[in-house]
XYZ file of C-alpha atoms in Angstrom:
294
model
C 104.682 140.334 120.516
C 104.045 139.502 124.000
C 103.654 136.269 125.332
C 103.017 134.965 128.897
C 103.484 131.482 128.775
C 104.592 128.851 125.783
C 100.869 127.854 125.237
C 100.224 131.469 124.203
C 100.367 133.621 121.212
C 101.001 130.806 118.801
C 102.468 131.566 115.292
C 99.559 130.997 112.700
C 101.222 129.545 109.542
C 99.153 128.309 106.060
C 98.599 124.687 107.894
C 99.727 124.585 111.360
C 99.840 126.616 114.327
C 102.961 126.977 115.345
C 103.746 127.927 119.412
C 106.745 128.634 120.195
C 108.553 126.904 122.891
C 111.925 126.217 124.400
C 111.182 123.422 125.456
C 109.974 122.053 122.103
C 112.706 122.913 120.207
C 111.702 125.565 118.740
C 114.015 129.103 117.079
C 112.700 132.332 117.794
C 109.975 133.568 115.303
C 110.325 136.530 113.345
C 108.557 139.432 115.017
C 105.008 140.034 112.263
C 105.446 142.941 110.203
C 108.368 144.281 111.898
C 108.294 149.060 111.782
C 111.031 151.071 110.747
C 112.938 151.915 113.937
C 111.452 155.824 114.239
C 112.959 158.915 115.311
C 116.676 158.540 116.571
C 116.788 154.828 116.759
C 116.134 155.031 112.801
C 119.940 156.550 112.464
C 121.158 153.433 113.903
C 119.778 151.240 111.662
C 122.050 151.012 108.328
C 124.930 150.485 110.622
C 122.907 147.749 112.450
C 122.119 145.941 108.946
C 125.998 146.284 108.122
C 127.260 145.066 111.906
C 124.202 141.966 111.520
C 125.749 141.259 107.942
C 129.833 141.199 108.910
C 128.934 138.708 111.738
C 126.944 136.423 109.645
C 129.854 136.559 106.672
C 132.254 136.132 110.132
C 130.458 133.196 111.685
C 130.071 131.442 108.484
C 134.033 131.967 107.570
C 134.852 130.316 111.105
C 132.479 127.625 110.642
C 133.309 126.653 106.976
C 137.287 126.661 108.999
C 135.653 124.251 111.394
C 134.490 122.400 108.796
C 137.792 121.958 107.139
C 139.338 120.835 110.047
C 137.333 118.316 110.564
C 137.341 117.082 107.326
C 141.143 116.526 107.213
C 140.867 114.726 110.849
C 138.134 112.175 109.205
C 140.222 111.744 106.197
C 143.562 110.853 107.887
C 141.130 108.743 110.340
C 140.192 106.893 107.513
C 143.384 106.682 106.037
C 145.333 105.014 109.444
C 142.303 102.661 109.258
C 142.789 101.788 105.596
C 146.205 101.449 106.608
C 145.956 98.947 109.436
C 143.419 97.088 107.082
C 145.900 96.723 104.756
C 148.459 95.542 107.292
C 146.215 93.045 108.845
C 145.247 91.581 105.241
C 149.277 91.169 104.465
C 149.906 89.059 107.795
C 147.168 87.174 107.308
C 148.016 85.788 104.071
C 151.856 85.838 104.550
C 152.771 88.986 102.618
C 154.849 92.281 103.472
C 153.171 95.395 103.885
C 155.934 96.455 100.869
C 154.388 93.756 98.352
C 150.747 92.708 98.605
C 148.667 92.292 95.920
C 145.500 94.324 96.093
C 143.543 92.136 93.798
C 143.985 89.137 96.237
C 142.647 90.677 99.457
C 139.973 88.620 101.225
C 137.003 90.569 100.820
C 136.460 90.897 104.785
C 139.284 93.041 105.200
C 138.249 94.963 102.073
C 137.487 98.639 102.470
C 134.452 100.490 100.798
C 134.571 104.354 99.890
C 131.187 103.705 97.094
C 128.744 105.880 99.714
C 125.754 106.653 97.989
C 125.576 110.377 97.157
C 122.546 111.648 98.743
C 122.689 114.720 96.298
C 122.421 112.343 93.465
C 119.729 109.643 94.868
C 117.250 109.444 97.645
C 118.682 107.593 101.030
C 117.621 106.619 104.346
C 117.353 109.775 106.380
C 119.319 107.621 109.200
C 122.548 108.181 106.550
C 121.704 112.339 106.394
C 123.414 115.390 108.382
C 122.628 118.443 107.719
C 124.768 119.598 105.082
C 127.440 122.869 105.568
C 125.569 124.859 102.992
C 122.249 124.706 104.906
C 123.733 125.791 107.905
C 125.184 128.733 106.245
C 121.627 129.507 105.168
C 120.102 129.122 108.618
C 122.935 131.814 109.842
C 121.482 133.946 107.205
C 118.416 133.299 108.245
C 118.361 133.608 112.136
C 121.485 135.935 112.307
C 123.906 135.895 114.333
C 123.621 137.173 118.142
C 126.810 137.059 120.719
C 125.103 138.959 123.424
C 122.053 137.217 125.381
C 119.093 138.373 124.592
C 115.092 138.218 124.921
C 113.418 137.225 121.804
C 110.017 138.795 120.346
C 108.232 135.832 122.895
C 110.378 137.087 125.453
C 112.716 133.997 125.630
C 116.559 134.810 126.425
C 118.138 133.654 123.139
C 121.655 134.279 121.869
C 124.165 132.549 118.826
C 121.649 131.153 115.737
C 118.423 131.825 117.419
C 119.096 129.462 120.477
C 116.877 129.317 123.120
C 118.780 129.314 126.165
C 118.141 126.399 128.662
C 119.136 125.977 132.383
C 122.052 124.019 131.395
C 123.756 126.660 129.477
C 124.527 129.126 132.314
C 123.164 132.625 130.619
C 121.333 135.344 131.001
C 120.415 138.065 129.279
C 123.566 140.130 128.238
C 126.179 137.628 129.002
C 128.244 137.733 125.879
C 129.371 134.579 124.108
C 132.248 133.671 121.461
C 131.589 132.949 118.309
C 133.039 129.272 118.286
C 130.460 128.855 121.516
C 127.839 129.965 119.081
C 128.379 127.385 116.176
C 128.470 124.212 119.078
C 125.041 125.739 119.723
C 123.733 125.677 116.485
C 125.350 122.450 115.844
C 123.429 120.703 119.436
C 119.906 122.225 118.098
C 120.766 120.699 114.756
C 121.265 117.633 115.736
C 117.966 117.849 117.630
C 116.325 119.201 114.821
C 117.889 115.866 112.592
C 116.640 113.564 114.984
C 113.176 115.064 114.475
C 113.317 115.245 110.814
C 114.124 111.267 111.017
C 111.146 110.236 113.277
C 109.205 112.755 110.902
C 110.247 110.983 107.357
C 110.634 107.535 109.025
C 111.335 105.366 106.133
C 111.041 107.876 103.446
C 114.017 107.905 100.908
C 114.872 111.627 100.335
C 117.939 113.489 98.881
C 120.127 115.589 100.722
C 118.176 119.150 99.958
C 114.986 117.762 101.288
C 116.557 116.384 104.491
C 118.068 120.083 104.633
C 114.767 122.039 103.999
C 112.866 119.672 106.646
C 115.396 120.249 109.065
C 115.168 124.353 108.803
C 111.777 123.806 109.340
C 111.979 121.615 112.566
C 114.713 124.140 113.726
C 112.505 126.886 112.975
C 108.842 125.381 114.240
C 109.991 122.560 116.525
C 109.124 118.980 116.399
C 106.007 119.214 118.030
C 104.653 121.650 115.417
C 105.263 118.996 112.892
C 103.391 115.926 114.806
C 100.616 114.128 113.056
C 98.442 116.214 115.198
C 99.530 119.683 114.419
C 100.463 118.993 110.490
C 98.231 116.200 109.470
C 98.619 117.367 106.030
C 102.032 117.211 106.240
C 102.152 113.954 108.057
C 99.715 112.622 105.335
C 102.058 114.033 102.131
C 104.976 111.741 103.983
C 103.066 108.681 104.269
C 102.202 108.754 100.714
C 105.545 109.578 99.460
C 103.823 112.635 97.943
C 107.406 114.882 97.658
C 105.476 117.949 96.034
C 102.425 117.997 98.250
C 105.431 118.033 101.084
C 107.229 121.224 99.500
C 103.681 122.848 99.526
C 103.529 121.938 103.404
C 106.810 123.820 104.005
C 105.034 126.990 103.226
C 103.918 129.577 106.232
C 103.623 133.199 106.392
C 101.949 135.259 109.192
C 102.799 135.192 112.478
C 99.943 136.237 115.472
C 97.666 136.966 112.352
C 99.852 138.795 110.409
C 102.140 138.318 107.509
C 105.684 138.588 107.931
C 107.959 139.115 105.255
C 110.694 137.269 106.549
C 108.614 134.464 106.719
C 107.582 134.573 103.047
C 111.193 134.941 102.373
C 112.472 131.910 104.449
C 109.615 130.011 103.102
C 110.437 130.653 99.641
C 113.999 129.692 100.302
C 112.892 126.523 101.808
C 110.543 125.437 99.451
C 113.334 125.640 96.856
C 115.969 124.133 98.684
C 113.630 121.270 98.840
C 112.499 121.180 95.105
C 115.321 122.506 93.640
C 118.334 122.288 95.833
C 118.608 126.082 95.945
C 120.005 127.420 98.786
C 120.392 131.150 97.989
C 118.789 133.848 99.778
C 115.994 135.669 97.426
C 116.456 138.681 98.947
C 119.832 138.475 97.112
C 120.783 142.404 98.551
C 124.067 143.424 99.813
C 124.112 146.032 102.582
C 127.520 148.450 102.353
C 129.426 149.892 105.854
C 127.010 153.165 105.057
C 123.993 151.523 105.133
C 123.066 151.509 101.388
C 121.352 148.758 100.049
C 122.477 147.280 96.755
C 120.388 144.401 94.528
């Protein structure tokens, strides 16, 4: 698909037209109803799937490391806090650290661990990230790309489908690390949260539907989902409608065609919201030979 500028060749989806823009926000689209590589290129392509397949399973083990880390940081953060709290309470009421009574602490220096569990009940989307299992799914989704490259819109793109900006310092075929690639995703997904909150506004939602809105602002951009370009959408949030806004998370062809990827991702989306389902329904597994198993 060729496009000239950003105001051209827009993605056509069920509800919205969605153009695709760097500046927006916006992941590469899909290319619509992508051939079979022909002739000799078609030889390379089982070992492609396997190589595209080995660096998603790769990127996702580093991240989910990542993600460990910085678990056991917060958690011994929290724990030098509790710590001092406790401290402060004793010499305030005369104690030793070695004997204070719990039960007599002055609620001010109390501590609170009772979150609300977003998976559980609807919050504030101001509370939300984007949880680890969704960005899994979005590296499933987009793949994973350590060499610079121009997308089907002819943008250079490289990591999780991100669209390279001035600030980065790339061009096409610079190469990148993978730990450069997840603090890429992880920048665009914080845009992409910060969208999905001015989208929702005060709209309690769980945890899967902040995830699902959030793969479709990374996907689409924010300004695809603007009371202007999805008034339907815009509409189904105002009213607190949640299945009228799975039904908005639906699009399919791209420049007037229909993509299977996109009826794929869309599927996967629509269930993460409704039913906090996160796994790909493609569901295949693609072997170092190229054979494709259900």
């Amino acid at each position: 698909m060729s496009q000239s500028t950003a105001e051209e060749a827009p993605i056509e989806t069920e509800h919205i037209a969605v153009r695709t823009d760097p500046r927006d926000g916006s992941s590469h689209p899909p290319s619509p109803n992508p051939k079979a590589a022909s002739g000799s290129g078609s030889e390379l392509l089982p070992a492609m799937r396997w190589m595209r397949g080995e660096m998603v399973k790769e990127f996702v083990r580093r991240l989910r490391r990542k993600s460990k880390t910085e678990r056991g940081n917060s958690l011994r953060g929290r724990m030098r806090k509790r710590k001092t709290a406790l401290a402060m309470s004793a010499a305030v009421m005369g104690f030793s650290t070695g004997a204070v009574d719990v039960s007599a602490y002055d609620p001010q220096y109390s501590i609170s661990f009772a979150d609300l569990d977003p998976t559980q009940q609807r919050v504030h989307a101001l509370d939300l990230r984007v949880s680890e299992t969704m960005k899994e799914a979005l590296a499933e989704e987009e793949g994973v790309r350590l060499v610079v490259y121009r997308d089907v819109a002819g943008y250079p793109t490289v990591g999780v489908g991100h669209l390279i900006t001035p600030e980065d310092g790339l061009r096409v075929g610079d190469r990148i690390t993978y730990e450069e690639a997840i603090a890429f995703l992880e920048k665009d997904l914080e845009k992409a949260e910060d969208g999905v909150k001015r989208l929702v506004g005060d709209l309690p939602i769980y945890q899967h539907e902040f995830d699902a809105l959030v793969d479709l602002v990374y996907n689409v951009g924010e300004g695809n989902v603007s009371e202007r370009e999805s008034p339907r959408l815009n509409r189904a949030i105002a009213s607190a409608d949640y299945d009228s806004i799975a039904a908005e998370l639906e699009y399919t062809t791209a420049a007037g065609s229909v993509a299977r990827g996109l009826q794929y991702r869309s599927e996967r989306r629509q269930s993460i919201f409704m039913e906090a389902a996160y796994e790909d329904p493609r569901a295949i597994e693609v072997d170092q030979s190229g054979r494709v198993t259900a």
